[in-house]
């Protein structure tokens, strides 16, 4: 019996020695040791939205406010996953994540949880159990798509022949903004002339539209999943002498609400732009400071804008950038 007790005691000691130590994430306190944060995001060059999003986090989380911040930017999910693993190894207190793709994050976030690292999602959701992150401060991308498609249906065109230019495939933004339009294609209420990704890139979007123009196939709607791609599409129309916007031959739709895009809307060169708010950092900081999560999922309030009703005040209030 004594031998059995001794063996059990030794096994318990071994378990303690080899168990992964958990740490409790620090609260941000003035004068305290710097809070270590790893931010994983898409690069600011991706779009005007992303530049505003990156700037927002730089403004809220910086050394002057007691944070030691490391950032990693990539449009590739595997590179983001590697960066997250490195942040875990580095022993950060928090990881803030805007994922390039919705899938593939379970294992890394389980490792973060075991290490006692708090994870906050921003901008985009991912497909993981809720217990693997503290909270998500995000846009409702599916609602963005529904709002846009509802607006398009309300135009009551005789026919809908749509060039659909998608963002980076597998991202929450692409999936959400594609969903409602795909539903119309499946019902047969709208015709899919082409559906192709330009990976948020203006030049690639221009090439897609040029290809359709050269094919001679008719179209009367361009639904681009961000402003930059809508801009590229319009450039192709202009070069071909095809009218667009209010009273034009082609309806132009974009997303993100950059100021320059909203000005195009007000000028009647575009027809619709869907808002996507990049301002999530302050909401996350409030939870970091208090140590309390106000809600598991916090959705940014957003709307769509019509060329016929947008005002200068709307551009000033909701527009991103200069």
PDB file of C-alpha atoms in Angstrom:
ATOM      1  CA  UNK A   1       0.000   0.000   0.000  1.00  0.00           C
ATOM      2  CA  UNK A   2       2.829   2.409   0.879  1.00  0.00           C
ATOM      3  CA  UNK A   3       4.443   1.658  -2.497  1.00  0.00           C
ATOM      4  CA  UNK A   4       1.174   2.448  -4.279  1.00  0.00           C
ATOM      5  CA  UNK A   5       0.838   5.786  -2.454  1.00  0.00           C
ATOM      6  CA  UNK A   6       4.443   6.641  -3.314  1.00  0.00           C
ATOM      7  CA  UNK A   7       3.895   5.857  -7.020  1.00  0.00           C
ATOM      8  CA  UNK A   8       0.722   7.970  -7.139  1.00  0.00           C
ATOM      9  CA  UNK A   9       2.529  10.865  -5.453  1.00  0.00           C
ATOM     10  CA  UNK A  10       5.385  10.669  -7.943  1.00  0.00           C
ATOM     11  CA  UNK A  11       2.971  10.633 -10.890  1.00  0.00           C
ATOM     12  CA  UNK A  12       1.191  13.711  -9.532  1.00  0.00           C
ATOM     13  CA  UNK A  13       4.498  15.558  -9.201  1.00  0.00           C
ATOM     14  CA  UNK A  14       5.431  14.634 -12.762  1.00  0.00           C
ATOM     15  CA  UNK A  15       2.096  15.897 -14.030  1.00  0.00           C
ATOM     16  CA  UNK A  16       2.695  19.228 -12.320  1.00  0.00           C
ATOM     17  CA  UNK A  17       6.155  19.510 -13.814  1.00  0.00           C
ATOM     18  CA  UNK A  18       5.084  18.811 -17.387  1.00  0.00           C
ATOM     19  CA  UNK A  19       1.701  20.534 -17.487  1.00  0.00           C
ATOM     20  CA  UNK A  20       1.639  23.649 -19.680  1.00  0.00           C
ATOM     21  CA  UNK A  21       1.600  26.603 -17.313  1.00  0.00           C
ATOM     22  CA  UNK A  22      -1.363  28.926 -17.677  1.00  0.00           C
ATOM     23  CA  UNK A  23      -1.058  32.628 -17.209  1.00  0.00           C
ATOM     24  CA  UNK A  24      -3.764  35.144 -16.630  1.00  0.00           C
ATOM     25  CA  UNK A  25      -3.867  37.947 -19.205  1.00  0.00           C
ATOM     26  CA  UNK A  26      -2.874  41.274 -17.732  1.00  0.00           C
ATOM     27  CA  UNK A  27      -5.169  44.241 -17.432  1.00  0.00           C
ATOM     28  CA  UNK A  28      -3.873  47.521 -18.805  1.00  0.00           C
ATOM     29  CA  UNK A  29      -2.814  49.730 -15.874  1.00  0.00           C
ATOM     30  CA  UNK A  30      -1.039  53.057 -15.932  1.00  0.00           C
ATOM     31  CA  UNK A  31       2.563  52.736 -14.783  1.00  0.00           C
ATOM     32  CA  UNK A  32       2.458  48.943 -14.840  1.00  0.00           C
ATOM     33  CA  UNK A  33       4.572  46.615 -16.953  1.00  0.00           C
ATOM     34  CA  UNK A  34       3.801  46.965 -20.659  1.00  0.00           C
ATOM     35  CA  UNK A  35       0.992  44.777 -21.987  1.00  0.00           C
ATOM     36  CA  UNK A  36       2.305  42.613 -24.829  1.00  0.00           C
ATOM     37  CA  UNK A  37      -0.017  42.427 -27.825  1.00  0.00           C
ATOM     38  CA  UNK A  38       0.323  40.574 -31.128  1.00  0.00           C
ATOM     39  CA  UNK A  39      -1.856  41.977 -33.910  1.00  0.00           C
ATOM     40  CA  UNK A  40      -2.524  39.907 -37.030  1.00  0.00           C
ATOM     41  CA  UNK A  41      -4.187  41.754 -39.870  1.00  0.00           C
ATOM     42  CA  UNK A  42      -4.329  42.186 -43.629  1.00  0.00           C
ATOM     43  CA  UNK A  43      -1.758  44.686 -44.965  1.00  0.00           C
ATOM     44  CA  UNK A  44      -2.778  48.366 -45.063  1.00  0.00           C
ATOM     45  CA  UNK A  45      -2.092  48.384 -48.811  1.00  0.00           C
ATOM     46  CA  UNK A  46      -5.045  46.012 -49.300  1.00  0.00           C
ATOM     47  CA  UNK A  47      -7.583  48.852 -49.393  1.00  0.00           C
ATOM     48  CA  UNK A  48      -8.600  52.228 -47.983  1.00  0.00           C
ATOM     49  CA  UNK A  49     -10.673  50.357 -45.418  1.00  0.00           C
ATOM     50  CA  UNK A  50      -7.660  48.379 -44.242  1.00  0.00           C
ATOM     51  CA  UNK A  51      -5.442  51.456 -44.035  1.00  0.00           C
ATOM     52  CA  UNK A  52      -8.061  53.066 -41.765  1.00  0.00           C
ATOM     53  CA  UNK A  53      -8.342  49.873 -39.717  1.00  0.00           C
ATOM     54  CA  UNK A  54      -4.569  49.637 -39.209  1.00  0.00           C
ATOM     55  CA  UNK A  55      -4.382  53.323 -38.257  1.00  0.00           C
ATOM     56  CA  UNK A  56      -7.199  52.845 -35.741  1.00  0.00           C
ATOM     57  CA  UNK A  57      -5.272  50.107 -33.909  1.00  0.00           C
ATOM     58  CA  UNK A  58      -2.029  52.120 -34.016  1.00  0.00           C
ATOM     59  CA  UNK A  59      -3.841  55.079 -32.449  1.00  0.00           C
ATOM     60  CA  UNK A  60      -5.401  53.060 -29.624  1.00  0.00           C
ATOM     61  CA  UNK A  61      -2.649  50.536 -28.869  1.00  0.00           C
ATOM     62  CA  UNK A  62       0.819  52.062 -28.661  1.00  0.00           C
ATOM     63  CA  UNK A  63       3.835  52.372 -26.368  1.00  0.00           C
ATOM     64  CA  UNK A  64       2.741  55.721 -24.938  1.00  0.00           C
ATOM     65  CA  UNK A  65      -0.384  54.061 -23.559  1.00  0.00           C
ATOM     66  CA  UNK A  66       1.463  51.140 -21.975  1.00  0.00           C
ATOM     67  CA  UNK A  67       1.328  48.569 -24.754  1.00  0.00           C
ATOM     68  CA  UNK A  68       4.161  46.702 -26.425  1.00  0.00           C
ATOM     69  CA  UNK A  69       2.729  45.870 -29.828  1.00  0.00           C
ATOM     70  CA  UNK A  70       3.995  43.468 -32.481  1.00  0.00           C
ATOM     71  CA  UNK A  71       2.163  43.376 -35.804  1.00  0.00           C
ATOM     72  CA  UNK A  72       2.039  40.950 -38.709  1.00  0.00           C
ATOM     73  CA  UNK A  73       0.334  41.674 -42.018  1.00  0.00           C
ATOM     74  CA  UNK A  74      -0.551  39.143 -44.699  1.00  0.00           C
ATOM     75  CA  UNK A  75      -3.355  38.190 -47.073  1.00  0.00           C
ATOM     76  CA  UNK A  76      -2.311  34.539 -46.757  1.00  0.00           C
ATOM     77  CA  UNK A  77      -3.933  32.465 -44.049  1.00  0.00           C
ATOM     78  CA  UNK A  78      -0.981  30.083 -43.624  1.00  0.00           C
ATOM     79  CA  UNK A  79       1.363  33.013 -43.016  1.00  0.00           C
ATOM     80  CA  UNK A  80      -1.041  34.453 -40.452  1.00  0.00           C
ATOM     81  CA  UNK A  81      -1.233  31.074 -38.702  1.00  0.00           C
ATOM     82  CA  UNK A  82       2.552  30.935 -38.456  1.00  0.00           C
ATOM     83  CA  UNK A  83       2.611  34.466 -37.041  1.00  0.00           C
ATOM     84  CA  UNK A  84       0.051  33.535 -34.391  1.00  0.00           C
ATOM     85  CA  UNK A  85       2.148  30.527 -33.376  1.00  0.00           C
ATOM     86  CA  UNK A  86       5.180  32.786 -33.049  1.00  0.00           C
ATOM     87  CA  UNK A  87       3.264  35.262 -30.891  1.00  0.00           C
ATOM     88  CA  UNK A  88       2.289  32.361 -28.602  1.00  0.00           C
ATOM     89  CA  UNK A  89       5.946  31.307 -28.370  1.00  0.00           C
ATOM     90  CA  UNK A  90       6.892  34.928 -27.627  1.00  0.00           C
ATOM     91  CA  UNK A  91       4.492  34.941 -24.691  1.00  0.00           C
ATOM     92  CA  UNK A  92       2.228  37.835 -25.628  1.00  0.00           C
ATOM     93  CA  UNK A  93      -0.667  38.668 -23.321  1.00  0.00           C
ATOM     94  CA  UNK A  94      -3.195  39.222 -26.101  1.00  0.00           C
ATOM     95  CA  UNK A  95      -3.647  38.327 -29.752  1.00  0.00           C
ATOM     96  CA  UNK A  96      -5.908  40.525 -31.886  1.00  0.00           C
ATOM     97  CA  UNK A  97      -6.899  38.770 -35.102  1.00  0.00           C
ATOM     98  CA  UNK A  98      -8.462  39.701 -38.425  1.00  0.00           C
ATOM     99  CA  UNK A  99      -8.098  36.429 -40.298  1.00  0.00           C
ATOM    100  CA  UNK A 100      -7.399  36.133 -43.999  1.00  0.00           C
ATOM    101  CA  UNK A 101      -9.684  33.072 -44.162  1.00  0.00           C
ATOM    102  CA  UNK A 102     -12.420  31.728 -41.914  1.00  0.00           C
ATOM    103  CA  UNK A 103     -11.069  28.166 -41.576  1.00  0.00           C
ATOM    104  CA  UNK A 104      -7.942  26.566 -40.127  1.00  0.00           C
ATOM    105  CA  UNK A 105      -7.663  28.405 -36.799  1.00  0.00           C
ATOM    106  CA  UNK A 106      -8.776  25.768 -34.265  1.00  0.00           C
ATOM    107  CA  UNK A 107      -5.383  24.300 -33.404  1.00  0.00           C
ATOM    108  CA  UNK A 108      -3.542  27.609 -33.031  1.00  0.00           C
ATOM    109  CA  UNK A 109      -6.250  29.178 -30.892  1.00  0.00           C
ATOM    110  CA  UNK A 110      -6.358  26.080 -28.680  1.00  0.00           C
ATOM    111  CA  UNK A 111      -2.622  26.565 -28.129  1.00  0.00           C
ATOM    112  CA  UNK A 112      -3.219  30.210 -27.262  1.00  0.00           C
ATOM    113  CA  UNK A 113      -5.898  29.240 -24.751  1.00  0.00           C
ATOM    114  CA  UNK A 114      -3.602  26.655 -23.123  1.00  0.00           C
ATOM    115  CA  UNK A 115      -0.938  29.343 -22.819  1.00  0.00           C
ATOM    116  CA  UNK A 116      -3.381  31.713 -21.120  1.00  0.00           C
ATOM    117  CA  UNK A 117      -3.363  34.192 -24.011  1.00  0.00           C
ATOM    118  CA  UNK A 118      -6.594  36.101 -24.584  1.00  0.00           C
ATOM    119  CA  UNK A 119      -7.700  36.316 -28.216  1.00  0.00           C
ATOM    120  CA  UNK A 120      -9.952  39.041 -29.611  1.00  0.00           C
ATOM    121  CA  UNK A 121     -11.314  38.838 -33.140  1.00  0.00           C
ATOM    122  CA  UNK A 122     -11.863  42.048 -35.065  1.00  0.00           C
ATOM    123  CA  UNK A 123     -13.315  42.952 -38.453  1.00  0.00           C
ATOM    124  CA  UNK A 124     -14.020  39.323 -39.431  1.00  0.00           C
ATOM    125  CA  UNK A 125     -15.428  36.161 -37.880  1.00  0.00           C
ATOM    126  CA  UNK A 126     -13.759  32.741 -38.160  1.00  0.00           C
ATOM    127  CA  UNK A 127     -15.070  29.187 -37.848  1.00  0.00           C
ATOM    128  CA  UNK A 128     -13.968  28.173 -34.343  1.00  0.00           C
ATOM    129  CA  UNK A 129     -15.799  27.368 -31.086  1.00  0.00           C
ATOM    130  CA  UNK A 130     -16.667  30.484 -29.081  1.00  0.00           C
ATOM    131  CA  UNK A 131     -14.587  29.387 -26.100  1.00  0.00           C
ATOM    132  CA  UNK A 132     -11.383  29.912 -28.136  1.00  0.00           C
ATOM    133  CA  UNK A 133     -11.719  33.705 -28.157  1.00  0.00           C
ATOM    134  CA  UNK A 134     -12.752  36.323 -25.635  1.00  0.00           C
ATOM    135  CA  UNK A 135     -14.936  38.417 -27.933  1.00  0.00           C
ATOM    136  CA  UNK A 136     -15.401  39.387 -31.573  1.00  0.00           C
ATOM    137  CA  UNK A 137     -15.791  43.034 -32.600  1.00  0.00           C
ATOM    138  CA  UNK A 138     -16.830  42.657 -36.211  1.00  0.00           C
ATOM    139  CA  UNK A 139     -18.913  43.706 -39.171  1.00  0.00           C
ATOM    140  CA  UNK A 140     -21.898  41.590 -40.165  1.00  0.00           C
ATOM    141  CA  UNK A 141     -20.645  40.798 -43.653  1.00  0.00           C
ATOM    142  CA  UNK A 142     -23.714  38.737 -44.569  1.00  0.00           C
ATOM    143  CA  UNK A 143     -25.944  41.671 -43.637  1.00  0.00           C
ATOM    144  CA  UNK A 144     -23.749  43.984 -45.730  1.00  0.00           C
ATOM    145  CA  UNK A 145     -24.393  41.724 -48.703  1.00  0.00           C
ATOM    146  CA  UNK A 146     -28.137  41.495 -47.994  1.00  0.00           C
ATOM    147  CA  UNK A 147     -28.461  45.271 -47.641  1.00  0.00           C
ATOM    148  CA  UNK A 148     -26.700  45.762 -50.979  1.00  0.00           C
ATOM    149  CA  UNK A 149     -28.728  43.131 -52.832  1.00  0.00           C
ATOM    150  CA  UNK A 150     -32.007  44.417 -51.342  1.00  0.00           C
ATOM    151  CA  UNK A 151     -31.077  47.856 -52.690  1.00  0.00           C
ATOM    152  CA  UNK A 152     -30.304  46.359 -56.108  1.00  0.00           C
ATOM    153  CA  UNK A 153     -33.627  44.508 -56.246  1.00  0.00           C
ATOM    154  CA  UNK A 154     -35.427  47.740 -55.341  1.00  0.00           C
ATOM    155  CA  UNK A 155     -34.129  49.312 -58.579  1.00  0.00           C
ATOM    156  CA  UNK A 156     -36.607  47.047 -60.415  1.00  0.00           C
ATOM    157  CA  UNK A 157     -34.525  46.612 -63.552  1.00  0.00           C
ATOM    158  CA  UNK A 158     -36.126  44.731 -66.451  1.00  0.00           C
ATOM    159  CA  UNK A 159     -33.215  42.298 -66.217  1.00  0.00           C
ATOM    160  CA  UNK A 160     -30.140  41.899 -64.052  1.00  0.00           C
ATOM    161  CA  UNK A 161     -26.970  40.878 -65.875  1.00  0.00           C
ATOM    162  CA  UNK A 162     -24.252  41.065 -63.216  1.00  0.00           C
ATOM    163  CA  UNK A 163     -20.470  41.170 -63.275  1.00  0.00           C
ATOM    164  CA  UNK A 164     -19.596  40.018 -59.769  1.00  0.00           C
ATOM    165  CA  UNK A 165     -16.051  40.888 -58.672  1.00  0.00           C
ATOM    166  CA  UNK A 166     -15.177  39.073 -55.453  1.00  0.00           C
ATOM    167  CA  UNK A 167     -12.639  39.794 -52.733  1.00  0.00           C
ATOM    168  CA  UNK A 168     -10.090  37.324 -51.338  1.00  0.00           C
ATOM    169  CA  UNK A 169     -11.784  33.932 -51.486  1.00  0.00           C
ATOM    170  CA  UNK A 170     -12.588  32.330 -48.142  1.00  0.00           C
ATOM    171  CA  UNK A 171     -12.444  35.585 -46.170  1.00  0.00           C
ATOM    172  CA  UNK A 172     -15.433  36.520 -44.038  1.00  0.00           C
ATOM    173  CA  UNK A 173     -15.945  39.676 -46.116  1.00  0.00           C
ATOM    174  CA  UNK A 174     -16.020  37.760 -49.394  1.00  0.00           C
ATOM    175  CA  UNK A 175     -18.313  35.037 -48.077  1.00  0.00           C
ATOM    176  CA  UNK A 176     -20.738  37.526 -46.557  1.00  0.00           C
ATOM    177  CA  UNK A 177     -20.904  39.911 -49.502  1.00  0.00           C
ATOM    178  CA  UNK A 178     -21.252  37.022 -51.940  1.00  0.00           C
ATOM    179  CA  UNK A 179     -24.036  35.141 -50.125  1.00  0.00           C
ATOM    180  CA  UNK A 180     -27.087  37.267 -50.900  1.00  0.00           C
ATOM    181  CA  UNK A 181     -26.096  37.729 -54.548  1.00  0.00           C
ATOM    182  CA  UNK A 182     -25.461  34.000 -54.979  1.00  0.00           C
ATOM    183  CA  UNK A 183     -28.988  33.380 -53.685  1.00  0.00           C
ATOM    184  CA  UNK A 184     -30.399  35.558 -56.479  1.00  0.00           C
ATOM    185  CA  UNK A 185     -28.300  33.744 -59.078  1.00  0.00           C
ATOM    186  CA  UNK A 186     -29.625  30.402 -57.847  1.00  0.00           C
ATOM    187  CA  UNK A 187     -33.240  31.636 -57.951  1.00  0.00           C
ATOM    188  CA  UNK A 188     -32.733  32.896 -61.486  1.00  0.00           C
ATOM    189  CA  UNK A 189     -33.785  36.455 -60.651  1.00  0.00           C
ATOM    190  CA  UNK A 190     -30.344  37.705 -61.709  1.00  0.00           C
ATOM    191  CA  UNK A 191     -27.941  36.387 -64.331  1.00  0.00           C
ATOM    192  CA  UNK A 192     -24.308  35.806 -63.440  1.00  0.00           C
ATOM    193  CA  UNK A 193     -22.330  37.151 -66.393  1.00  0.00           C
ATOM    194  CA  UNK A 194     -19.071  36.461 -64.586  1.00  0.00           C
ATOM    195  CA  UNK A 195     -18.122  35.796 -60.980  1.00  0.00           C
ATOM    196  CA  UNK A 196     -14.400  36.081 -60.359  1.00  0.00           C
ATOM    197  CA  UNK A 197     -12.039  37.137 -57.592  1.00  0.00           C
ATOM    198  CA  UNK A 198      -9.750  40.131 -57.958  1.00  0.00           C
ATOM    199  CA  UNK A 199      -8.450  39.621 -54.384  1.00  0.00           C
ATOM    200  CA  UNK A 200      -9.374  43.230 -53.487  1.00  0.00           C
ATOM    201  CA  UNK A 201      -7.088  44.534 -56.255  1.00  0.00           C
ATOM    202  CA  UNK A 202      -8.062  47.455 -58.502  1.00  0.00           C
ATOM    203  CA  UNK A 203      -5.934  46.424 -61.487  1.00  0.00           C
ATOM    204  CA  UNK A 204      -7.231  42.847 -61.444  1.00  0.00           C
ATOM    205  CA  UNK A 205     -10.826  44.093 -61.319  1.00  0.00           C
ATOM    206  CA  UNK A 206     -10.165  46.245 -64.385  1.00  0.00           C
ATOM    207  CA  UNK A 207      -8.871  43.184 -66.262  1.00  0.00           C
ATOM    208  CA  UNK A 208     -12.009  41.182 -65.387  1.00  0.00           C
ATOM    209  CA  UNK A 209     -14.300  43.876 -66.777  1.00  0.00           C
ATOM    210  CA  UNK A 210     -12.125  44.385 -69.855  1.00  0.00           C
ATOM    211  CA  UNK A 211     -12.394  40.668 -70.572  1.00  0.00           C
ATOM    212  CA  UNK A 212     -16.207  40.781 -70.424  1.00  0.00           C
ATOM    213  CA  UNK A 213     -16.327  43.881 -72.636  1.00  0.00           C
ATOM    214  CA  UNK A 214     -14.067  42.196 -75.198  1.00  0.00           C
ATOM    215  CA  UNK A 215     -16.268  39.088 -75.169  1.00  0.00           C
ATOM    216  CA  UNK A 216     -19.255  41.156 -76.264  1.00  0.00           C
ATOM    217  CA  UNK A 217     -21.518  39.758 -73.533  1.00  0.00           C
ATOM    218  CA  UNK A 218     -24.141  42.190 -72.255  1.00  0.00           C
ATOM    219  CA  UNK A 219     -24.148  43.388 -68.634  1.00  0.00           C
ATOM    220  CA  UNK A 220     -25.832  46.185 -66.701  1.00  0.00           C
ATOM    221  CA  UNK A 221     -24.599  45.744 -63.101  1.00  0.00           C
ATOM    222  CA  UNK A 222     -21.116  45.622 -61.590  1.00  0.00           C
ATOM    223  CA  UNK A 223     -21.141  44.382 -58.000  1.00  0.00           C
ATOM    224  CA  UNK A 224     -17.612  44.818 -56.642  1.00  0.00           C
ATOM    225  CA  UNK A 225     -16.877  43.692 -53.080  1.00  0.00           C
ATOM    226  CA  UNK A 226     -14.737  46.717 -52.251  1.00  0.00           C
ATOM    227  CA  UNK A 227     -14.284  50.289 -53.474  1.00  0.00           C
ATOM    228  CA  UNK A 228     -10.884  49.688 -55.048  1.00  0.00           C
ATOM    229  CA  UNK A 229     -12.230  46.943 -57.293  1.00  0.00           C
ATOM    230  CA  UNK A 230     -15.231  49.107 -58.230  1.00  0.00           C
ATOM    231  CA  UNK A 231     -12.777  51.847 -59.217  1.00  0.00           C
ATOM    232  CA  UNK A 232     -10.871  49.423 -61.447  1.00  0.00           C
ATOM    233  CA  UNK A 233     -14.122  48.281 -63.039  1.00  0.00           C
ATOM    234  CA  UNK A 234     -15.150  51.870 -63.793  1.00  0.00           C
ATOM    235  CA  UNK A 235     -11.777  52.558 -65.406  1.00  0.00           C
ATOM    236  CA  UNK A 236     -12.443  49.720 -67.853  1.00  0.00           C
ATOM    237  CA  UNK A 237     -15.900  51.129 -68.665  1.00  0.00           C
ATOM    238  CA  UNK A 238     -14.499  54.625 -69.210  1.00  0.00           C
ATOM    239  CA  UNK A 239     -11.863  53.368 -71.617  1.00  0.00           C
ATOM    240  CA  UNK A 240     -14.558  51.514 -73.572  1.00  0.00           C
ATOM    241  CA  UNK A 241     -16.907  54.522 -73.605  1.00  0.00           C
ATOM    242  CA  UNK A 242     -19.619  52.741 -71.596  1.00  0.00           C
ATOM    243  CA  UNK A 243     -21.738  55.012 -69.388  1.00  0.00           C
ATOM    244  CA  UNK A 244     -22.288  54.195 -65.722  1.00  0.00           C
ATOM    245  CA  UNK A 245     -23.835  55.494 -62.521  1.00  0.00           C
ATOM    246  CA  UNK A 246     -27.068  57.489 -62.269  1.00  0.00           C
ATOM    247  CA  UNK A 247     -28.763  57.496 -65.714  1.00  0.00           C
ATOM    248  CA  UNK A 248     -25.891  55.419 -67.110  1.00  0.00           C
ATOM    249  CA  UNK A 249     -25.979  52.007 -68.779  1.00  0.00           C
ATOM    250  CA  UNK A 250     -24.253  50.177 -65.912  1.00  0.00           C
ATOM    251  CA  UNK A 251     -25.026  50.254 -62.181  1.00  0.00           C
ATOM    252  CA  UNK A 252     -21.860  50.472 -60.058  1.00  0.00           C
ATOM    253  CA  UNK A 253     -21.796  49.012 -56.538  1.00  0.00           C
ATOM    254  CA  UNK A 254     -18.905  49.027 -54.075  1.00  0.00           C
ATOM    255  CA  UNK A 255     -18.221  48.532 -50.368  1.00  0.00           C
ATOM    256  CA  UNK A 256     -16.225  50.257 -47.596  1.00  0.00           C
ATOM    257  CA  UNK A 257     -17.244  53.933 -47.984  1.00  0.00           C
ATOM    258  CA  UNK A 258     -13.916  55.577 -48.672  1.00  0.00           C
ATOM    259  CA  UNK A 259     -14.445  59.341 -48.985  1.00  0.00           C
ATOM    260  CA  UNK A 260     -13.270  59.348 -52.578  1.00  0.00           C
ATOM    261  CA  UNK A 261     -15.783  56.582 -53.366  1.00  0.00           C
ATOM    262  CA  UNK A 262     -18.652  58.435 -51.681  1.00  0.00           C
ATOM    263  CA  UNK A 263     -17.726  61.518 -53.718  1.00  0.00           C
ATOM    264  CA  UNK A 264     -18.049  59.385 -56.861  1.00  0.00           C
ATOM    265  CA  UNK A 265     -21.446  58.335 -55.550  1.00  0.00           C
ATOM    266  CA  UNK A 266     -22.608  61.905 -54.944  1.00  0.00           C
ATOM    267  CA  UNK A 267     -21.352  62.919 -58.387  1.00  0.00           C
ATOM    268  CA  UNK A 268     -23.595  60.224 -59.868  1.00  0.00           C
ATOM    269  CA  UNK A 269     -20.723  58.166 -61.266  1.00  0.00           C
ATOM    270  CA  UNK A 270     -21.545  55.248 -58.953  1.00  0.00           C
ATOM    271  CA  UNK A 271     -24.924  54.082 -57.643  1.00  0.00           C
ATOM    272  CA  UNK A 272     -24.372  52.358 -54.282  1.00  0.00           C
ATOM    273  CA  UNK A 273     -21.714  51.974 -51.623  1.00  0.00           C
ATOM    274  CA  UNK A 274     -22.001  49.732 -48.566  1.00  0.00           C
ATOM    275  CA  UNK A 275     -20.469  50.816 -45.282  1.00  0.00           C
ATOM    276  CA  UNK A 276     -17.930  48.667 -43.447  1.00  0.00           C
ATOM    277  CA  UNK A 277     -16.694  50.253 -40.221  1.00  0.00           C
ATOM    278  CA  UNK A 278     -12.960  49.827 -39.495  1.00  0.00           C
ATOM    279  CA  UNK A 279     -13.156  51.232 -35.958  1.00  0.00           C
ATOM    280  CA  UNK A 280     -12.930  48.347 -33.486  1.00  0.00           C
ATOM    281  CA  UNK A 281      -9.804  49.103 -31.436  1.00  0.00           C
ATOM    282  CA  UNK A 282     -11.401  51.323 -28.771  1.00  0.00           C
ATOM    283  CA  UNK A 283     -14.098  48.720 -28.086  1.00  0.00           C
ATOM    284  CA  UNK A 284     -11.446  46.045 -27.581  1.00  0.00           C
ATOM    285  CA  UNK A 285      -9.338  48.318 -25.367  1.00  0.00           C
ATOM    286  CA  UNK A 286     -12.307  48.947 -23.089  1.00  0.00           C
ATOM    287  CA  UNK A 287     -12.560  45.202 -22.474  1.00  0.00           C
ATOM    288  CA  UNK A 288      -8.785  44.847 -22.022  1.00  0.00           C
ATOM    289  CA  UNK A 289      -8.733  47.655 -19.454  1.00  0.00           C
ATOM    290  CA  UNK A 290     -11.725  46.425 -17.482  1.00  0.00           C
ATOM    291  CA  UNK A 291     -11.036  42.716 -17.837  1.00  0.00           C
ATOM    292  CA  UNK A 292     -14.741  42.326 -18.596  1.00  0.00           C
ATOM    293  CA  UNK A 293     -16.289  41.186 -21.872  1.00  0.00           C
ATOM    294  CA  UNK A 294     -19.423  43.203 -22.555  1.00  0.00           C
ATOM    295  CA  UNK A 295     -20.680  40.753 -25.196  1.00  0.00           C
ATOM    296  CA  UNK A 296     -19.285  37.730 -27.036  1.00  0.00           C
ATOM    297  CA  UNK A 297     -20.063  39.290 -30.414  1.00  0.00           C
ATOM    298  CA  UNK A 298     -20.214  43.031 -30.911  1.00  0.00           C
ATOM    299  CA  UNK A 299     -21.444  44.056 -34.363  1.00  0.00           C
ATOM    300  CA  UNK A 300     -20.623  47.444 -35.855  1.00  0.00           C
ATOM    301  CA  UNK A 301     -23.604  49.530 -36.977  1.00  0.00           C
ATOM    302  CA  UNK A 302     -23.483  49.975 -40.751  1.00  0.00           C
ATOM    303  CA  UNK A 303     -25.643  51.172 -43.634  1.00  0.00           C
ATOM    304  CA  UNK A 304     -25.715  51.491 -47.401  1.00  0.00           C
ATOM    305  CA  UNK A 305     -25.647  54.728 -49.390  1.00  0.00           C
ATOM    306  CA  UNK A 306     -27.551  55.602 -52.576  1.00  0.00           C
ATOM    307  CA  UNK A 307     -26.224  58.124 -55.110  1.00  0.00           C
ATOM    308  CA  UNK A 308     -29.613  59.831 -55.241  1.00  0.00           C
ATOM    309  CA  UNK A 309     -29.808  60.544 -51.510  1.00  0.00           C
ATOM    310  CA  UNK A 310     -26.239  60.793 -50.179  1.00  0.00           C
ATOM    311  CA  UNK A 311     -25.232  64.170 -48.711  1.00  0.00           C
ATOM    312  CA  UNK A 312     -22.001  66.016 -48.002  1.00  0.00           C
ATOM    313  CA  UNK A 313     -22.702  65.411 -44.308  1.00  0.00           C
ATOM    314  CA  UNK A 314     -22.798  61.649 -44.976  1.00  0.00           C
ATOM    315  CA  UNK A 315     -19.426  61.832 -46.704  1.00  0.00           C
ATOM    316  CA  UNK A 316     -17.923  63.803 -43.830  1.00  0.00           C
ATOM    317  CA  UNK A 317     -19.401  61.536 -41.150  1.00  0.00           C
ATOM    318  CA  UNK A 318     -19.000  58.089 -42.667  1.00  0.00           C
ATOM    319  CA  UNK A 319     -16.258  58.447 -45.270  1.00  0.00           C
ATOM    320  CA  UNK A 320     -12.838  56.881 -44.694  1.00  0.00           C
ATOM    321  CA  UNK A 321      -9.558  58.597 -45.485  1.00  0.00           C
ATOM    322  CA  UNK A 322      -9.194  61.970 -47.177  1.00  0.00           C
TER     323      UNK A 322
END
